[in-house]
Short mmCIF file of C-alpha atoms and ligand atoms in Angstrom, two decimals:
data_model
loop_
_atom_site.label_atom_id
_atom_site.label_comp_id
_atom_site.label_asym_id
_atom_site.label_seq_id
_atom_site.Cartn_x
_atom_site.Cartn_y
_atom_site.Cartn_z
CA UNK A 143 0.00 0.00 0.00
CA UNK A 144 1.03 3.59 -0.53
CA UNK A 145 2.86 4.66 2.63
CA UNK A 146 1.56 8.19 2.34
CA UNK A 147 -2.00 6.90 2.64
CA UNK A 148 -1.27 4.71 5.64
CA UNK A 149 -3.27 5.70 8.71
CA UNK A 150 -0.28 5.26 11.04
CA UNK A 151 1.40 8.33 9.69
CA UNK A 152 -1.41 10.73 10.36
CA UNK A 153 -0.77 10.99 14.09
CA UNK A 154 2.81 12.26 13.82
CA UNK A 155 2.07 15.02 11.36
CA UNK A 156 0.34 18.23 12.24
CA UNK A 157 -0.87 20.50 9.51
CA UNK A 158 1.77 23.05 8.59
CA UNK A 159 4.37 21.63 10.97
CA UNK A 160 7.41 19.43 10.54
CA UNK A 161 7.26 15.88 11.87
CA UNK A 162 7.87 15.59 15.60
CA UNK A 163 10.35 12.77 16.10
CA UNK A 164 10.25 10.81 19.39
CA UNK A 165 13.86 11.69 20.27
CA UNK A 166 12.91 15.32 19.87
CA UNK A 167 10.28 15.06 22.56
CA UNK A 168 12.92 13.87 25.04
CA UNK A 169 15.39 16.55 23.97
CA UNK A 170 12.65 19.13 24.21
CA UNK A 171 11.87 18.19 27.82
CA UNK A 172 15.59 18.25 28.66
CA UNK A 173 16.08 21.67 27.09
CA UNK A 174 13.01 22.99 28.89
CA UNK A 175 14.57 22.05 32.23
CA UNK A 176 18.04 23.20 31.10
CA UNK A 177 16.80 26.79 31.29
CA UNK A 178 15.77 26.37 34.94
CA UNK A 179 18.83 24.29 35.83
CA UNK A 180 21.19 27.00 34.57
CA UNK A 181 22.76 24.74 31.94
CA UNK A 182 22.64 27.38 29.21
CA UNK A 183 25.58 29.71 28.72
CA UNK A 184 26.48 32.54 26.42
CA UNK A 185 29.91 32.62 24.88
CA UNK A 186 31.09 35.91 23.41
CA UNK A 187 33.13 36.47 20.27
CA UNK A 188 34.82 39.86 19.83
CA UNK A 189 34.48 41.99 16.71
CA UNK A 190 37.52 44.12 15.90
CA UNK A 191 37.81 47.27 13.82
CA UNK A 192 39.77 46.24 10.72
CA UNK A 193 41.91 49.38 10.63
CA UNK A 194 42.98 49.50 14.29
CA UNK A 195 42.30 46.13 15.89
CA UNK A 196 40.16 47.87 18.48
CA UNK A 197 37.38 45.67 19.84
CA UNK A 198 34.08 47.38 19.11
CA UNK A 199 31.61 44.74 20.21
CA UNK A 200 30.96 41.12 21.07
CA UNK A 201 28.47 38.64 19.64
CA UNK A 202 26.66 36.43 22.15
CA UNK A 203 26.54 32.78 21.04
CA UNK A 204 24.50 30.23 22.94
CA UNK A 205 25.90 27.00 24.35
CA UNK A 206 24.26 24.20 26.34
CA UNK A 207 26.45 22.65 28.98
CA UNK A 208 24.67 19.30 28.90
CA UNK A 209 25.19 17.16 32.02
CA UNK A 210 26.22 14.05 30.07
CA UNK A 211 26.95 15.19 26.52
CA UNK A 212 29.25 18.13 27.22
CA UNK A 213 29.19 21.57 25.66
CA UNK A 214 26.68 21.61 22.81
CA UNK A 215 26.71 24.18 19.97
CA UNK A 216 23.47 26.01 19.12
CA UNK A 217 23.09 24.10 15.85
CA UNK A 218 22.42 20.94 17.87
CA UNK A 219 19.43 22.26 19.82
CA UNK A 220 18.17 25.62 18.52
CA UNK A 221 16.54 24.23 15.36
CA UNK A 222 14.46 21.92 17.56
CA UNK A 223 13.60 24.77 19.94
CA UNK A 224 12.53 26.83 16.92
CA UNK A 225 9.90 24.25 16.05
CA UNK A 226 8.11 25.01 19.31
CA UNK A 227 7.45 27.97 21.56
CA UNK A 228 10.54 27.00 23.57
CA UNK A 229 12.51 29.38 21.34
CA UNK A 230 10.59 32.27 22.90
CA UNK A 231 11.68 31.33 26.41
CA UNK A 232 15.24 30.76 25.22
CA UNK A 233 15.26 34.21 23.65
CA UNK A 234 14.07 35.90 26.84
CA UNK A 235 16.87 34.10 28.70
CA UNK A 236 19.40 35.05 26.00
CA UNK A 237 18.47 38.75 26.01
CA UNK A 238 18.49 38.93 29.79
CA UNK A 239 21.85 37.19 30.07
CA UNK A 240 23.52 39.19 27.26
CA UNK A 241 22.34 42.53 28.66
CA UNK A 242 23.22 41.54 32.22
CA UNK A 243 26.77 40.75 31.06
CA UNK A 244 26.93 43.98 29.09
CA UNK A 245 25.99 45.87 32.28
CA UNK A 246 28.65 43.97 34.30
CA UNK A 247 31.32 44.93 31.76
CA UNK A 248 30.22 48.56 31.83
CA UNK A 249 30.39 48.53 35.63
CA UNK A 250 34.02 47.39 35.22
CA UNK A 251 34.69 50.33 32.91
CA UNK A 252 34.44 48.29 29.69
CA UNK A 253 31.89 49.99 27.40
CA UNK A 254 31.48 47.13 24.93
CA UNK A 255 28.39 46.75 22.71
CA UNK A 256 26.63 43.37 22.55
CA UNK A 257 25.09 41.64 19.53
CA UNK A 258 22.44 38.96 20.04
CA UNK A 259 21.02 36.63 17.40
CA UNK A 260 17.29 36.63 16.94
CA UNK A 261 15.44 33.58 15.69
CA UNK A 262 13.07 34.32 12.78
CA UNK A 263 10.22 33.04 14.95
CA UNK A 264 10.59 36.01 17.30
CA UNK A 265 9.72 38.50 14.58
CA UNK A 266 6.07 37.57 15.02
CA UNK A 267 6.12 37.56 18.83
CA UNK A 268 4.39 40.84 19.71
CA UNK A 269 5.96 41.05 23.18
CA UNK A 270 9.52 41.35 21.79
CA UNK A 271 9.95 45.17 21.80
CA UNK A 272 8.52 45.39 25.32
CA UNK A 273 10.80 42.64 26.60
CA UNK A 274 13.85 44.25 24.99
CA UNK A 275 12.98 47.67 26.44
CA UNK A 276 12.26 46.10 29.83
CA UNK A 277 15.62 44.29 29.99
CA UNK A 278 17.52 47.42 28.87
CA UNK A 279 15.79 49.44 31.60
CA UNK A 280 16.39 46.74 34.23
CA UNK A 281 20.14 46.98 33.64
CA UNK A 282 20.08 50.75 33.08
CA UNK A 283 21.47 50.45 29.56
CA UNK A 284 20.96 52.78 26.59
CA UNK A 285 19.29 50.97 23.67
CA UNK A 286 22.19 51.42 21.28
CA UNK A 287 24.40 48.99 23.25
CA UNK A 288 22.29 46.21 21.77
CA UNK A 289 22.43 44.99 18.18
CA UNK A 290 19.95 42.34 17.09
CA UNK A 291 21.21 40.06 14.33
CA UNK A 292 18.63 38.69 11.93
CA UNK A 293 19.27 36.44 8.95
CA UNK A 294 17.64 37.58 5.75
CA UNK A 295 15.67 34.34 5.53
CA UNK A 296 13.87 35.45 8.70
CA UNK A 297 11.83 37.82 6.61
CA UNK A 298 10.45 35.30 4.20
CA UNK A 299 7.48 33.83 6.06
CA UNK A 300 5.46 36.88 7.19
CA UNK A 301 7.29 39.81 5.59
CA UNK A 302 4.84 42.57 6.55
CA UNK A 303 4.67 41.60 10.22
CA UNK A 304 8.41 41.05 10.41
CA UNK A 305 9.05 44.45 8.81
CA UNK A 306 6.71 46.17 11.28
CA UNK A 307 8.47 44.45 14.17
CA UNK A 308 11.92 45.45 12.92
CA UNK A 309 10.98 49.08 12.47
CA UNK A 310 9.43 49.18 15.94
CA UNK A 311 12.68 47.83 17.39
CA UNK A 312 14.79 50.25 15.44
CA UNK A 313 12.66 53.23 16.47
CA UNK A 314 13.29 52.19 20.09
CA UNK A 315 17.00 52.78 19.46
CA UNK A 316 18.20 49.19 19.20
CA UNK A 317 20.53 48.49 16.26
CA UNK A 318 19.79 45.92 13.57
CA UNK A 319 22.23 43.74 11.69
CA UNK A 320 21.56 41.55 8.68
CA UNK A 321 23.41 38.32 9.42
CA UNK A 322 24.82 35.84 6.88
CA UNK A 323 24.39 38.43 4.12
CA UNK A 324 24.38 37.00 0.62
CA UNK A 325 23.02 33.56 1.49
CA UNK A 326 19.34 34.37 0.97
CA UNK A 327 17.62 34.82 -2.32
CA UNK A 328 16.15 38.28 -1.84
CA UNK A 329 18.96 40.21 -0.13
CA UNK A 330 18.51 43.28 -2.32
CA UNK A 331 14.77 43.46 -1.82
CA UNK A 332 15.19 43.32 1.96
CA UNK A 333 17.89 45.99 1.95
CA UNK A 334 15.55 48.15 -0.08
CA UNK A 335 12.53 47.65 2.16
CA UNK A 336 14.09 47.74 5.62
CA UNK A 337 16.55 49.89 7.50
CA UNK A 338 19.53 48.10 8.97
CA UNK A 339 22.62 49.49 10.70
CA UNK A 340 25.00 46.73 9.71
CA UNK A 341 25.49 43.82 7.35
CA UNK A 342 27.59 40.77 8.10
CA UNK A 343 29.09 39.18 5.01
CA UNK A 344 28.60 35.44 5.26
CA UNK A 345 31.62 33.28 5.98
CA UNK A 346 31.23 31.38 2.71
CA UNK A 347 32.27 34.47 0.71
CA UNK A 348 35.07 35.22 3.13
CA UNK A 349 36.51 31.71 2.90
CA UNK A 350 36.28 31.64 -0.88
CA UNK A 351 37.66 35.15 -1.34
CA UNK A 352 41.18 33.73 -1.01
CA UNK A 353 42.33 33.30 -4.55
CA UNK A 354 38.87 33.51 -6.10
CA UNK A 355 38.31 36.54 -8.29
CA UNK A 356 34.50 36.22 -8.39
CA UNK A 357 34.29 35.99 -4.59
CA UNK A 358 36.62 38.95 -4.18
CA UNK A 359 34.46 40.91 -6.59
CA UNK A 360 31.33 39.98 -4.65
CA UNK A 361 32.84 40.98 -1.30
CA UNK A 362 34.09 44.27 -2.76
CA UNK A 363 30.64 45.02 -4.18
CA UNK A 364 28.87 44.15 -0.93
CA UNK A 365 31.23 46.42 1.00
CA UNK A 366 30.60 49.21 -1.50
CA UNK A 367 26.84 48.64 -1.40
CA UNK A 368 26.84 48.66 2.40
CA UNK A 369 28.82 51.87 2.54
CA UNK A 370 26.58 53.59 0.01
CA UNK A 371 23.65 52.72 2.26
CA UNK A 372 25.52 54.09 5.27
CA UNK A 373 25.91 50.68 6.91
CA UNK A 374 28.74 49.17 8.88
CA UNK A 375 30.13 46.12 7.07
CA UNK A 376 31.36 43.17 9.13
CA UNK A 377 33.26 40.18 7.72
CA UNK A 378 32.46 36.92 9.54
CA UNK A 379 34.52 33.76 9.82
CA UNK A 380 37.92 35.40 9.42
CA UNK A 381 40.09 32.41 10.28
CA UNK A 382 43.60 33.45 9.29
CA UNK A 383 45.88 36.36 8.56
CA UNK A 384 45.42 36.08 4.83
CA UNK A 385 41.63 36.46 4.89
CA UNK A 386 42.07 39.20 7.48
CA UNK A 387 44.33 41.08 5.07
CA UNK A 388 42.07 40.51 2.06
CA UNK A 389 38.90 41.61 3.86
CA UNK A 390 40.65 44.69 5.21
CA UNK A 391 41.92 45.57 1.73
CA UNK A 392 38.41 45.08 0.33
CA UNK A 393 37.17 47.76 2.74
CA UNK A 394 35.44 45.72 5.46
CA UNK A 395 34.99 47.88 8.58
CA UNK A 396 34.92 45.18 11.22
CA UNK A 397 36.36 41.66 11.38
CA UNK A 398 35.05 38.69 13.34
CA UNK A 399 36.45 35.18 13.42
CA UNK A 400 38.98 32.80 14.92
CA UNK A 401 41.82 35.08 13.73
CA UNK A 402 40.59 37.70 16.19
CA UNK A 403 39.37 35.27 18.86
CA UNK A 404 37.24 32.17 19.22
CA UNK A 405 34.01 32.66 21.19
CA UNK A 406 34.84 32.60 24.92
CA UNK A 407 33.01 32.63 28.25
CA UNK A 408 32.64 36.23 29.50
CA UNK A 409 35.24 35.97 32.27
CA UNK A 410 37.87 34.68 29.84
CA UNK A 411 37.20 37.52 27.44
CA UNK A 412 37.28 40.29 30.04
CA UNK A 413 41.10 40.78 30.01
CA UNK A 414 41.08 41.17 26.23
CA UNK A 415 38.19 43.64 26.41
CA UNK A 416 39.87 45.56 29.20
CA UNK A 417 43.00 45.86 27.05
CA UNK A 418 40.71 47.26 24.35
CA UNK A 419 42.53 45.78 21.41
CA UNK A 420 43.15 42.32 20.01
CA UNK A 421 46.76 43.23 19.35
CA UNK A 422 47.42 43.88 23.04
CA UNK A 423 50.17 41.64 24.40
CA UNK A 424 48.95 38.56 26.26
CA UNK A 425 49.26 38.62 30.04
CA UNK A 426 52.51 37.14 31.34
CA UNK A 427 52.58 33.78 33.14
CA UNK A 428 50.87 33.87 36.53
CA UNK A 429 52.54 32.96 39.82
CA UNK A 430 51.41 29.34 39.64
CA UNK A 431 52.24 28.88 35.97
CA UNK A 432 54.02 25.49 35.36
CA UNK A 433 57.23 27.14 34.21
P1 LIG B 542 26.06 33.24 13.33
O1 LIG B 542 25.23 34.26 14.03
O2 LIG B 542 26.39 33.47 11.90
O3 LIG B 542 27.36 33.11 14.24
C1 LIG B 542 28.64 32.84 13.75
C2 LIG B 542 29.01 31.39 13.90
O4 LIG B 542 30.28 31.17 13.28
C3 LIG B 542 29.18 30.93 15.35
O5 LIG B 542 28.82 29.54 15.42
C4 LIG B 542 30.67 31.08 15.56
O6 LIG B 542 31.18 30.27 16.59
C5 LIG B 542 31.19 30.65 14.22
N1 LIG B 542 32.51 31.23 13.91
C6 LIG B 542 33.03 32.38 14.37
N2 LIG B 542 34.23 32.62 13.84
C7 LIG B 542 34.50 31.59 13.00
C8 LIG B 542 35.61 31.25 12.14
O7 LIG B 542 36.60 31.97 12.04
N3 LIG B 542 35.49 30.11 11.42
C9 LIG B 542 34.42 29.29 11.51
N4 LIG B 542 34.40 28.18 10.79
N5 LIG B 542 33.34 29.58 12.31
C10 LIG B 542 33.39 30.71 13.03
P2 LIG B 542 27.88 28.98 16.56
O8 LIG B 542 28.21 29.61 17.86
O9 LIG B 542 27.89 27.49 16.45
O10 LIG B 542 26.45 29.53 16.14
C11 LIG B 542 25.83 29.09 14.95
C12 LIG B 542 24.59 29.88 14.67
O11 LIG B 542 23.60 29.64 15.67
C13 LIG B 542 24.82 31.38 14.70
O12 LIG B 542 25.36 31.79 13.45
C14 LIG B 542 23.42 31.89 14.94
O13 LIG B 542 22.68 31.94 13.75
C15 LIG B 542 22.84 30.81 15.82
N6 LIG B 542 22.89 31.24 17.24
C16 LIG B 542 23.92 31.22 18.10
N7 LIG B 542 23.57 31.68 19.31
C17 LIG B 542 22.26 32.02 19.22
C18 LIG B 542 21.30 32.55 20.13
O14 LIG B 542 21.58 32.85 21.30
N8 LIG B 542 20.02 32.75 19.64
C19 LIG B 542 19.68 32.45 18.35
N9 LIG B 542 18.41 32.67 17.96
N10 LIG B 542 20.56 31.95 17.48
C20 LIG B 542 21.84 31.74 17.89
MG1 LIG B 543 25.12 36.17 14.23
MG1 LIG B 544 26.50 35.14 10.87
MG1 LIG B 545 26.89 32.49 9.75
#
């Protein structure tokens, strides 16, 4: 018999939703309790001004310190969270944690800006601007310390609602960044319709720019386009000195990637932020250093 007509399948499919796999239900319950158990962490990756090496901001990247499976990257649990309303709770936690850390750094005299990634699902959650404003006020932070990163694909499903949400956020003073620029299919249309403050050129162009004339031409054009629109242009996934040099020569304003620093827990990043620049000399060996 045709499997698609078999009655057994009906129960696992819900109209308009992806299949819910049994292992996902277990993971979902675990992730739900992970929030309350304090198993989620934000790592922070610095962004450095290309011309000076000065650190101008950090991007918050979520990790799950799972009790038996170790430190899990967001790609292993966020997609599942995004298929349910769990992503909303995770986002409230993420925003609170990122802004709390931003306030701690400011209290230590480190005025670093924080970027947080926003799941596409949140663009139709009406409470978002209120929650953002509430968290900023709770930590006594001006809105422009926060940049929200959105991938262009976020705007595909309900474009009008998403656009209204983004302009409400921007009017509140929060900055907006278009993440993974160039990977969607309607980048130009989105740039035309919405006001961003920054674009982040996707790592795939950065990686391929080494020795590839078409990729170099694309990066150069994106930088030029960004600048003509008055936007800050960030290159992501800068892994080595050669891509660092190429992206700088192509006019990128800000560099982010392993060449600057891997994402780190806040306390490990603090000395680098306090020094202000990625080119600052590393601290000497401590008193209990092995040699
Ligand atoms: P993204 O926003 O494009 O973040 C950049 C990703 O590239 C991060 O992966 C980062 O660790 C990685 N990366 C940074 N520098 C380099 C490099 O030089 N080379 C290479 N190969 N990779 C580099 P990560 O942390 O695994 O995050 C993956 C994606 O998950 C992020 O992509 C973002 O879309 C999403 N994400 C992360 N944290 C959150 C969060 O708190 N909320 C939401 N909604 N999404 C998040
Ligand atoms: Mg991002
Ligand atoms: Mg990105
Ligand atoms: Mg990316």
